[in-house]
Amino acid sequence: MRISELVERTGVPLATLKFYLREGMLMPGAALTATRSEYGEEHVRRVALIRALSDVAGLPLQRVKTVLGLIDSPTGSLFESLGSAVAALPPYADDVADGEPEPTDPEYPRAHAAITALGQVYDPRFAAVAQLERALAAVETAGIPMTADRLDAYGAHVRAMAEFDLARMPEGGREEQLGYAVLGTALYEPVIAALRRLAHQDIAARQLSEDPA
């Protein structure tokens, strides 16, 4: 297809597609002449991936480029590539809010204790460890620290969701697997948060609507 057809198929303006091409986010089409290239279904899928990461997941374009680079030129094992790709997703461990002290303890004591209590592998290089440390510090400061029973309940259900997701990892190439993992993480976390809130609402409604005995 010509680039005008790619515009029609994806709904993305021509100027935006040309920007993706200039930035190396979208692979070039097959050259037919000096001024004309042919594009295929792989370009349609790539544009959909870029738009999902930028528009739906809310990643800045520089982070999108990081994820695409890992997909196109993975380094190390699939596990390492997944870790690097997830590190490109918010919340970013290297973002420090105004007035918030810079993290100084590379061992992340709260996260270390929680992960160890759950019987999981603790690796401070994984971005989610720093994210967990910050989240646990926040609930502690708010006066509702993570308790052992809450950690056990949350950990068991979250692990079940993770096992469900990974059991359905595509068996294709690394691009497909990384795309599945990154998009699944970025796009489904808001779904999980919304379902949890709705469950709270449903349980509260049922309990409050019961007539006293």
PDB file of C-alpha atoms in Angstrom:
ATOM      1  CA  MET A   1       0.000   0.000   0.000  1.00  0.00           C
ATOM      2  CA  ARG A   2       1.072   3.597  -0.532  1.00  0.00           C
ATOM      3  CA  ILE A   3       1.566   5.925   2.415  1.00  0.00           C
ATOM      4  CA  SER A   4      -1.782   7.580   1.638  1.00  0.00           C
ATOM      5  CA  GLU A   5      -3.413   4.169   2.162  1.00  0.00           C
ATOM      6  CA  LEU A   6      -1.461   3.730   5.394  1.00  0.00           C
ATOM      7  CA  VAL A   7      -2.954   7.037   6.551  1.00  0.00           C
ATOM      8  CA  GLU A   8      -6.425   5.726   5.730  1.00  0.00           C
ATOM      9  CA  ARG A   9      -5.856   2.318   7.375  1.00  0.00           C
ATOM     10  CA  THR A  10      -4.431   3.714  10.607  1.00  0.00           C
ATOM     11  CA  GLY A  11      -6.270   7.018  10.900  1.00  0.00           C
ATOM     12  CA  VAL A  12      -2.933   8.707  11.642  1.00  0.00           C
ATOM     13  CA  PRO A  13      -2.194  11.962   9.782  1.00  0.00           C
ATOM     14  CA  LEU A  14       0.470  11.943   7.093  1.00  0.00           C
ATOM     15  CA  ALA A  15       2.621  14.448   8.980  1.00  0.00           C
ATOM     16  CA  THR A  16       2.622  12.172  12.035  1.00  0.00           C
ATOM     17  CA  LEU A  17       3.579   9.107   9.987  1.00  0.00           C
ATOM     18  CA  LYS A  18       6.458  11.048   8.430  1.00  0.00           C
ATOM     19  CA  PHE A  19       7.567  12.055  11.924  1.00  0.00           C
ATOM     20  CA  TYR A  20       7.564   8.411  13.000  1.00  0.00           C
ATOM     21  CA  LEU A  21       9.656   7.572   9.931  1.00  0.00           C
ATOM     22  CA  ARG A  22      12.157  10.387  10.600  1.00  0.00           C
ATOM     23  CA  GLU A  23      12.521   9.337  14.236  1.00  0.00           C
ATOM     24  CA  GLY A  24      13.077   5.691  13.312  1.00  0.00           C
ATOM     25  CA  MET A  25       9.971   4.599  15.197  1.00  0.00           C
ATOM     26  CA  LEU A  26       8.339   3.338  12.009  1.00  0.00           C
ATOM     27  CA  MET A  27      10.436   1.209   9.695  1.00  0.00           C
ATOM     28  CA  PRO A  28      10.840   2.500   6.117  1.00  0.00           C
ATOM     29  CA  GLY A  29       8.692   1.045   3.377  1.00  0.00           C
ATOM     30  CA  ALA A  30      10.099  -0.909   0.457  1.00  0.00           C
ATOM     31  CA  ALA A  31      11.417   1.622  -2.061  1.00  0.00           C
ATOM     32  CA  LEU A  32       9.671   1.429  -5.444  1.00  0.00           C
ATOM     33  CA  THR A  33      11.050   4.648  -6.908  1.00  0.00           C
ATOM     34  CA  ALA A  34      13.068   7.563  -5.589  1.00  0.00           C
ATOM     35  CA  THR A  35       9.892   9.164  -4.221  1.00  0.00           C
ATOM     36  CA  ARG A  36       7.564   6.226  -3.605  1.00  0.00           C
ATOM     37  CA  SER A  37       7.596   3.375  -1.104  1.00  0.00           C
ATOM     38  CA  GLU A  38       5.382   0.394  -0.458  1.00  0.00           C
ATOM     39  CA  TYR A  39       4.002  -0.336   3.010  1.00  0.00           C
ATOM     40  CA  GLY A  40       2.500  -3.530   4.401  1.00  0.00           C
ATOM     41  CA  GLU A  41       0.577  -4.991   7.301  1.00  0.00           C
ATOM     42  CA  GLU A  42       3.670  -4.855   9.505  1.00  0.00           C
ATOM     43  CA  HIS A  43       3.533  -1.057   9.206  1.00  0.00           C
ATOM     44  CA  VAL A  44      -0.146  -1.024  10.196  1.00  0.00           C
ATOM     45  CA  ARG A  45       0.678  -3.112  13.288  1.00  0.00           C
ATOM     46  CA  ARG A  46       3.664  -0.912  14.147  1.00  0.00           C
ATOM     47  CA  VAL A  47       1.615   2.286  13.969  1.00  0.00           C
ATOM     48  CA  ALA A  48      -1.039   0.668  16.180  1.00  0.00           C
ATOM     49  CA  LEU A  49       1.667  -0.240  18.705  1.00  0.00           C
ATOM     50  CA  ILE A  50       3.078   3.299  18.720  1.00  0.00           C
ATOM     51  CA  ARG A  51      -0.362   4.809  19.188  1.00  0.00           C
ATOM     52  CA  ALA A  52      -1.251   2.378  21.963  1.00  0.00           C
ATOM     53  CA  LEU A  53       1.945   3.186  23.848  1.00  0.00           C
ATOM     54  CA  SER A  54       1.678   6.949  23.368  1.00  0.00           C
ATOM     55  CA  ASP A  55      -2.065   7.625  23.400  1.00  0.00           C
ATOM     56  CA  VAL A  56      -3.506   4.865  25.581  1.00  0.00           C
ATOM     57  CA  ALA A  57      -0.598   4.078  27.907  1.00  0.00           C
ATOM     58  CA  GLY A  58       0.471   7.727  27.984  1.00  0.00           C
ATOM     59  CA  LEU A  59       4.177   7.177  27.376  1.00  0.00           C
ATOM     60  CA  PRO A  60       6.195  10.182  26.173  1.00  0.00           C
ATOM     61  CA  LEU A  61       7.664   9.592  22.721  1.00  0.00           C
ATOM     62  CA  GLN A  62      11.191   9.144  24.092  1.00  0.00           C
ATOM     63  CA  ARG A  63       9.953   6.249  26.247  1.00  0.00           C
ATOM     64  CA  VAL A  64       8.071   4.835  23.259  1.00  0.00           C
ATOM     65  CA  LYS A  65      11.317   4.879  21.296  1.00  0.00           C
ATOM     66  CA  THR A  66      13.033   3.037  24.153  1.00  0.00           C
ATOM     67  CA  VAL A  67      10.426   0.276  24.120  1.00  0.00           C
ATOM     68  CA  LEU A  68      10.528   0.004  20.330  1.00  0.00           C
ATOM     69  CA  GLY A  69      14.317  -0.184  20.429  1.00  0.00           C
ATOM     70  CA  LEU A  70      14.153  -3.102  22.855  1.00  0.00           C
ATOM     71  CA  ILE A  71      11.641  -4.834  20.603  1.00  0.00           C
ATOM     72  CA  ASP A  72      13.710  -4.259  17.458  1.00  0.00           C
ATOM     73  CA  SER A  73      17.141  -4.956  18.926  1.00  0.00           C
ATOM     74  CA  PRO A  74      16.740  -6.965  22.125  1.00  0.00           C
ATOM     75  CA  THR A  75      19.818  -7.491  24.250  1.00  0.00           C
ATOM     76  CA  GLY A  76      20.350 -10.351  26.638  1.00  0.00           C
ATOM     77  CA  SER A  77      17.634 -12.802  27.558  1.00  0.00           C
ATOM     78  CA  LEU A  78      13.907 -12.332  27.113  1.00  0.00           C
ATOM     79  CA  PHE A  79      13.658 -11.878  30.900  1.00  0.00           C
ATOM     80  CA  GLU A  80      16.188  -9.026  30.816  1.00  0.00           C
ATOM     81  CA  SER A  81      14.470  -7.429  27.830  1.00  0.00           C
ATOM     82  CA  LEU A  82      11.111  -7.603  29.588  1.00  0.00           C
ATOM     83  CA  GLY A  83      12.592  -5.938  32.651  1.00  0.00           C
ATOM     84  CA  SER A  84      14.074  -3.123  30.560  1.00  0.00           C
ATOM     85  CA  ALA A  85      10.805  -2.667  28.675  1.00  0.00           C
ATOM     86  CA  VAL A  86       8.721  -2.530  31.859  1.00  0.00           C
ATOM     87  CA  ALA A  87      11.178   0.059  33.238  1.00  0.00           C
ATOM     88  CA  ALA A  88      10.032   2.347  30.408  1.00  0.00           C
ATOM     89  CA  LEU A  89       6.492   2.303  31.795  1.00  0.00           C
ATOM     90  CA  PRO A  90       5.196   4.677  34.485  1.00  0.00           C
ATOM     91  CA  PRO A  91       5.517   5.231  37.367  1.00  0.00           C
ATOM     92  CA  TYR A  92       9.188   5.910  36.721  1.00  0.00           C
ATOM     93  CA  ALA A  93      11.597   5.068  39.496  1.00  0.00           C
ATOM     94  CA  ASP A  94      13.839   7.980  38.554  1.00  0.00           C
ATOM     95  CA  ASP A  95      11.050  10.582  38.810  1.00  0.00           C
ATOM     96  CA  VAL A  96      11.242  12.544  42.052  1.00  0.00           C
ATOM     97  CA  ALA A  97       8.452  14.944  42.946  1.00  0.00           C
ATOM     98  CA  ASP A  98       9.138  18.449  44.226  1.00  0.00           C
ATOM     99  CA  GLY A  99      10.168  18.300  47.855  1.00  0.00           C
ATOM    100  CA  GLU A 100      10.664  14.554  47.764  1.00  0.00           C
ATOM    101  CA  PRO A 101      14.166  13.396  48.748  1.00  0.00           C
ATOM    102  CA  GLU A 102      16.272  11.548  46.242  1.00  0.00           C
ATOM    103  CA  PRO A 103      16.353   7.796  46.955  1.00  0.00           C
ATOM    104  CA  THR A 104      19.624   6.958  48.671  1.00  0.00           C
ATOM    105  CA  ASP A 105      19.238   3.309  49.723  1.00  0.00           C
ATOM    106  CA  PRO A 106      19.837   0.994  46.754  1.00  0.00           C
ATOM    107  CA  GLU A 107      18.624  -1.978  48.778  1.00  0.00           C
ATOM    108  CA  TYR A 108      15.008  -0.764  49.112  1.00  0.00           C
ATOM    109  CA  PRO A 109      14.329  -2.187  52.603  1.00  0.00           C
ATOM    110  CA  ARG A 110      10.511  -2.061  52.505  1.00  0.00           C
ATOM    111  CA  ALA A 111      10.310  -3.696  49.092  1.00  0.00           C
ATOM    112  CA  HIS A 112      12.967  -6.233  50.087  1.00  0.00           C
ATOM    113  CA  ALA A 113      10.994  -7.268  53.164  1.00  0.00           C
ATOM    114  CA  ALA A 114       7.701  -7.497  51.263  1.00  0.00           C
ATOM    115  CA  ILE A 115       9.114  -9.474  48.335  1.00  0.00           C
ATOM    116  CA  THR A 116      10.947 -11.847  50.665  1.00  0.00           C
ATOM    117  CA  ALA A 117       7.774 -12.384  52.724  1.00  0.00           C
ATOM    118  CA  LEU A 118       5.959 -13.361  49.526  1.00  0.00           C
ATOM    119  CA  GLY A 119       8.686 -15.875  48.695  1.00  0.00           C
ATOM    120  CA  GLN A 120       9.600 -14.126  45.468  1.00  0.00           C
ATOM    121  CA  VAL A 121      12.967 -13.316  43.917  1.00  0.00           C
ATOM    122  CA  TYR A 122      14.367  -9.977  45.066  1.00  0.00           C
ATOM    123  CA  ASP A 123      16.414  -8.197  42.404  1.00  0.00           C
ATOM    124  CA  PRO A 124      16.935  -4.457  43.058  1.00  0.00           C
ATOM    125  CA  ARG A 125      17.854  -3.937  39.391  1.00  0.00           C
ATOM    126  CA  PHE A 126      14.231  -4.540  38.370  1.00  0.00           C
ATOM    127  CA  ALA A 127      12.381  -1.199  38.068  1.00  0.00           C
ATOM    128  CA  ALA A 128       9.274  -2.440  39.872  1.00  0.00           C
ATOM    129  CA  VAL A 129      11.309  -2.901  43.074  1.00  0.00           C
ATOM    130  CA  ALA A 130      11.968   0.842  43.312  1.00  0.00           C
ATOM    131  CA  GLN A 131       8.323   1.495  42.427  1.00  0.00           C
ATOM    132  CA  LEU A 132       7.188  -0.810  45.236  1.00  0.00           C
ATOM    133  CA  GLU A 133       9.569   0.833  47.714  1.00  0.00           C
ATOM    134  CA  ARG A 134       8.130   4.252  46.937  1.00  0.00           C
ATOM    135  CA  ALA A 135       4.545   2.994  47.142  1.00  0.00           C
ATOM    136  CA  LEU A 136       5.126   1.268  50.482  1.00  0.00           C
ATOM    137  CA  ALA A 137       6.800   4.393  51.868  1.00  0.00           C
ATOM    138  CA  ALA A 138       3.775   6.446  50.761  1.00  0.00           C
ATOM    139  CA  VAL A 139       1.196   4.260  52.504  1.00  0.00           C
ATOM    140  CA  GLU A 140       3.403   4.166  55.591  1.00  0.00           C
ATOM    141  CA  THR A 141       3.587   7.969  55.667  1.00  0.00           C
ATOM    142  CA  ALA A 142      -0.192   8.154  55.240  1.00  0.00           C
ATOM    143  CA  GLY A 143      -0.652   6.059  58.382  1.00  0.00           C
ATOM    144  CA  ILE A 144      -1.959   2.920  56.667  1.00  0.00           C
ATOM    145  CA  PRO A 145       1.187   0.788  56.337  1.00  0.00           C
ATOM    146  CA  MET A 146       1.128  -2.550  54.558  1.00  0.00           C
ATOM    147  CA  THR A 147       0.238  -5.264  57.061  1.00  0.00           C
ATOM    148  CA  ALA A 148       1.235  -8.914  56.773  1.00  0.00           C
ATOM    149  CA  ASP A 149      -2.319 -10.098  56.148  1.00  0.00           C
ATOM    150  CA  ARG A 150      -2.948  -7.452  53.484  1.00  0.00           C
ATOM    151  CA  LEU A 151       0.364  -8.309  51.817  1.00  0.00           C
ATOM    152  CA  ASP A 152      -0.519 -12.011  51.774  1.00  0.00           C
ATOM    153  CA  ALA A 153      -3.968 -11.343  50.272  1.00  0.00           C
ATOM    154  CA  TYR A 154      -2.747  -8.870  47.682  1.00  0.00           C
ATOM    155  CA  GLY A 155       0.288 -10.958  46.802  1.00  0.00           C
ATOM    156  CA  ALA A 156      -1.708 -14.155  46.219  1.00  0.00           C
ATOM    157  CA  HIS A 157      -4.228 -12.513  43.903  1.00  0.00           C
ATOM    158  CA  VAL A 158      -1.685 -10.457  41.988  1.00  0.00           C
ATOM    159  CA  ARG A 159       0.470 -13.539  41.465  1.00  0.00           C
ATOM    160  CA  ALA A 160      -2.540 -15.423  40.103  1.00  0.00           C
ATOM    161  CA  MET A 161      -3.110 -12.618  37.591  1.00  0.00           C
ATOM    162  CA  ALA A 162       0.562 -12.656  36.588  1.00  0.00           C
ATOM    163  CA  GLU A 163       0.499 -16.429  36.104  1.00  0.00           C
ATOM    164  CA  PHE A 164      -2.628 -16.101  33.947  1.00  0.00           C
ATOM    165  CA  ASP A 165      -0.967 -13.438  31.796  1.00  0.00           C
ATOM    166  CA  LEU A 166       2.337 -15.236  31.312  1.00  0.00           C
ATOM    167  CA  ALA A 167       0.635 -18.532  30.521  1.00  0.00           C
ATOM    168  CA  ARG A 168      -0.831 -16.756  27.506  1.00  0.00           C
ATOM    169  CA  MET A 169       2.440 -15.255  26.284  1.00  0.00           C
ATOM    170  CA  PRO A 170       2.531 -15.551  22.471  1.00  0.00           C
ATOM    171  CA  GLU A 171       4.817 -18.258  21.145  1.00  0.00           C
ATOM    172  CA  GLY A 172       5.928 -16.103  18.216  1.00  0.00           C
ATOM    173  CA  GLY A 173       9.005 -13.896  17.978  1.00  0.00           C
ATOM    174  CA  ARG A 174      10.421 -11.622  20.622  1.00  0.00           C
ATOM    175  CA  GLU A 175       8.710  -8.565  19.112  1.00  0.00           C
ATOM    176  CA  GLU A 176       5.315 -10.144  19.648  1.00  0.00           C
ATOM    177  CA  GLN A 177       6.205 -11.313  23.158  1.00  0.00           C
ATOM    178  CA  LEU A 178       7.581  -7.958  24.272  1.00  0.00           C
ATOM    179  CA  GLY A 179       4.647  -6.138  22.727  1.00  0.00           C
ATOM    180  CA  TYR A 180       2.246  -8.431  24.581  1.00  0.00           C
ATOM    181  CA  ALA A 181       4.029  -7.950  27.916  1.00  0.00           C
ATOM    182  CA  VAL A 182       4.459  -4.197  27.667  1.00  0.00           C
ATOM    183  CA  LEU A 183       1.005  -3.433  26.304  1.00  0.00           C
ATOM    184  CA  GLY A 184      -0.592  -5.888  28.713  1.00  0.00           C
ATOM    185  CA  THR A 185       1.113  -4.181  31.643  1.00  0.00           C
ATOM    186  CA  ALA A 186       0.431  -0.633  30.480  1.00  0.00           C
ATOM    187  CA  LEU A 187      -3.153  -1.116  29.343  1.00  0.00           C
ATOM    188  CA  TYR A 188      -4.472  -3.606  31.883  1.00  0.00           C
ATOM    189  CA  GLU A 189      -3.262  -1.944  35.075  1.00  0.00           C
ATOM    190  CA  PRO A 190      -6.009   0.738  34.807  1.00  0.00           C
ATOM    191  CA  VAL A 191      -8.517  -2.089  34.226  1.00  0.00           C
ATOM    192  CA  ILE A 192      -7.333  -3.856  37.399  1.00  0.00           C
ATOM    193  CA  ALA A 193      -7.588  -0.623  39.418  1.00  0.00           C
ATOM    194  CA  ALA A 194     -11.112   0.042  38.130  1.00  0.00           C
ATOM    195  CA  LEU A 195     -12.268  -3.517  38.857  1.00  0.00           C
ATOM    196  CA  ARG A 196     -10.919  -3.270  42.415  1.00  0.00           C
ATOM    197  CA  ARG A 197     -12.798  -0.019  42.992  1.00  0.00           C
ATOM    198  CA  LEU A 198     -15.996  -1.507  41.579  1.00  0.00           C
ATOM    199  CA  ALA A 199     -15.611  -4.534  43.843  1.00  0.00           C
ATOM    200  CA  HIS A 200     -15.272  -2.195  46.834  1.00  0.00           C
ATOM    201  CA  GLN A 201     -18.401  -0.361  45.709  1.00  0.00           C
ATOM    202  CA  ASP A 202     -20.393  -3.563  45.212  1.00  0.00           C
ATOM    203  CA  ILE A 203     -19.441  -5.056  48.579  1.00  0.00           C
ATOM    204  CA  ALA A 204     -20.134  -1.794  50.400  1.00  0.00           C
ATOM    205  CA  ALA A 205     -23.496  -1.420  48.654  1.00  0.00           C
ATOM    206  CA  ARG A 206     -24.526  -4.950  49.597  1.00  0.00           C
ATOM    207  CA  GLN A 207     -23.461  -4.539  53.220  1.00  0.00           C
ATOM    208  CA  LEU A 208     -25.021  -1.116  53.675  1.00  0.00           C
ATOM    209  CA  SER A 209     -28.267  -2.108  51.967  1.00  0.00           C
ATOM    210  CA  GLU A 210     -28.893  -5.065  54.298  1.00  0.00           C
ATOM    211  CA  ASP A 211     -31.751  -4.528  56.739  1.00  0.00           C
ATOM    212  CA  PRO A 212     -30.689  -4.834  60.372  1.00  0.00           C
ATOM    213  CA  ALA A 213     -31.807  -8.076  61.996  1.00  0.00           C
TER     214      ALA A 213
END
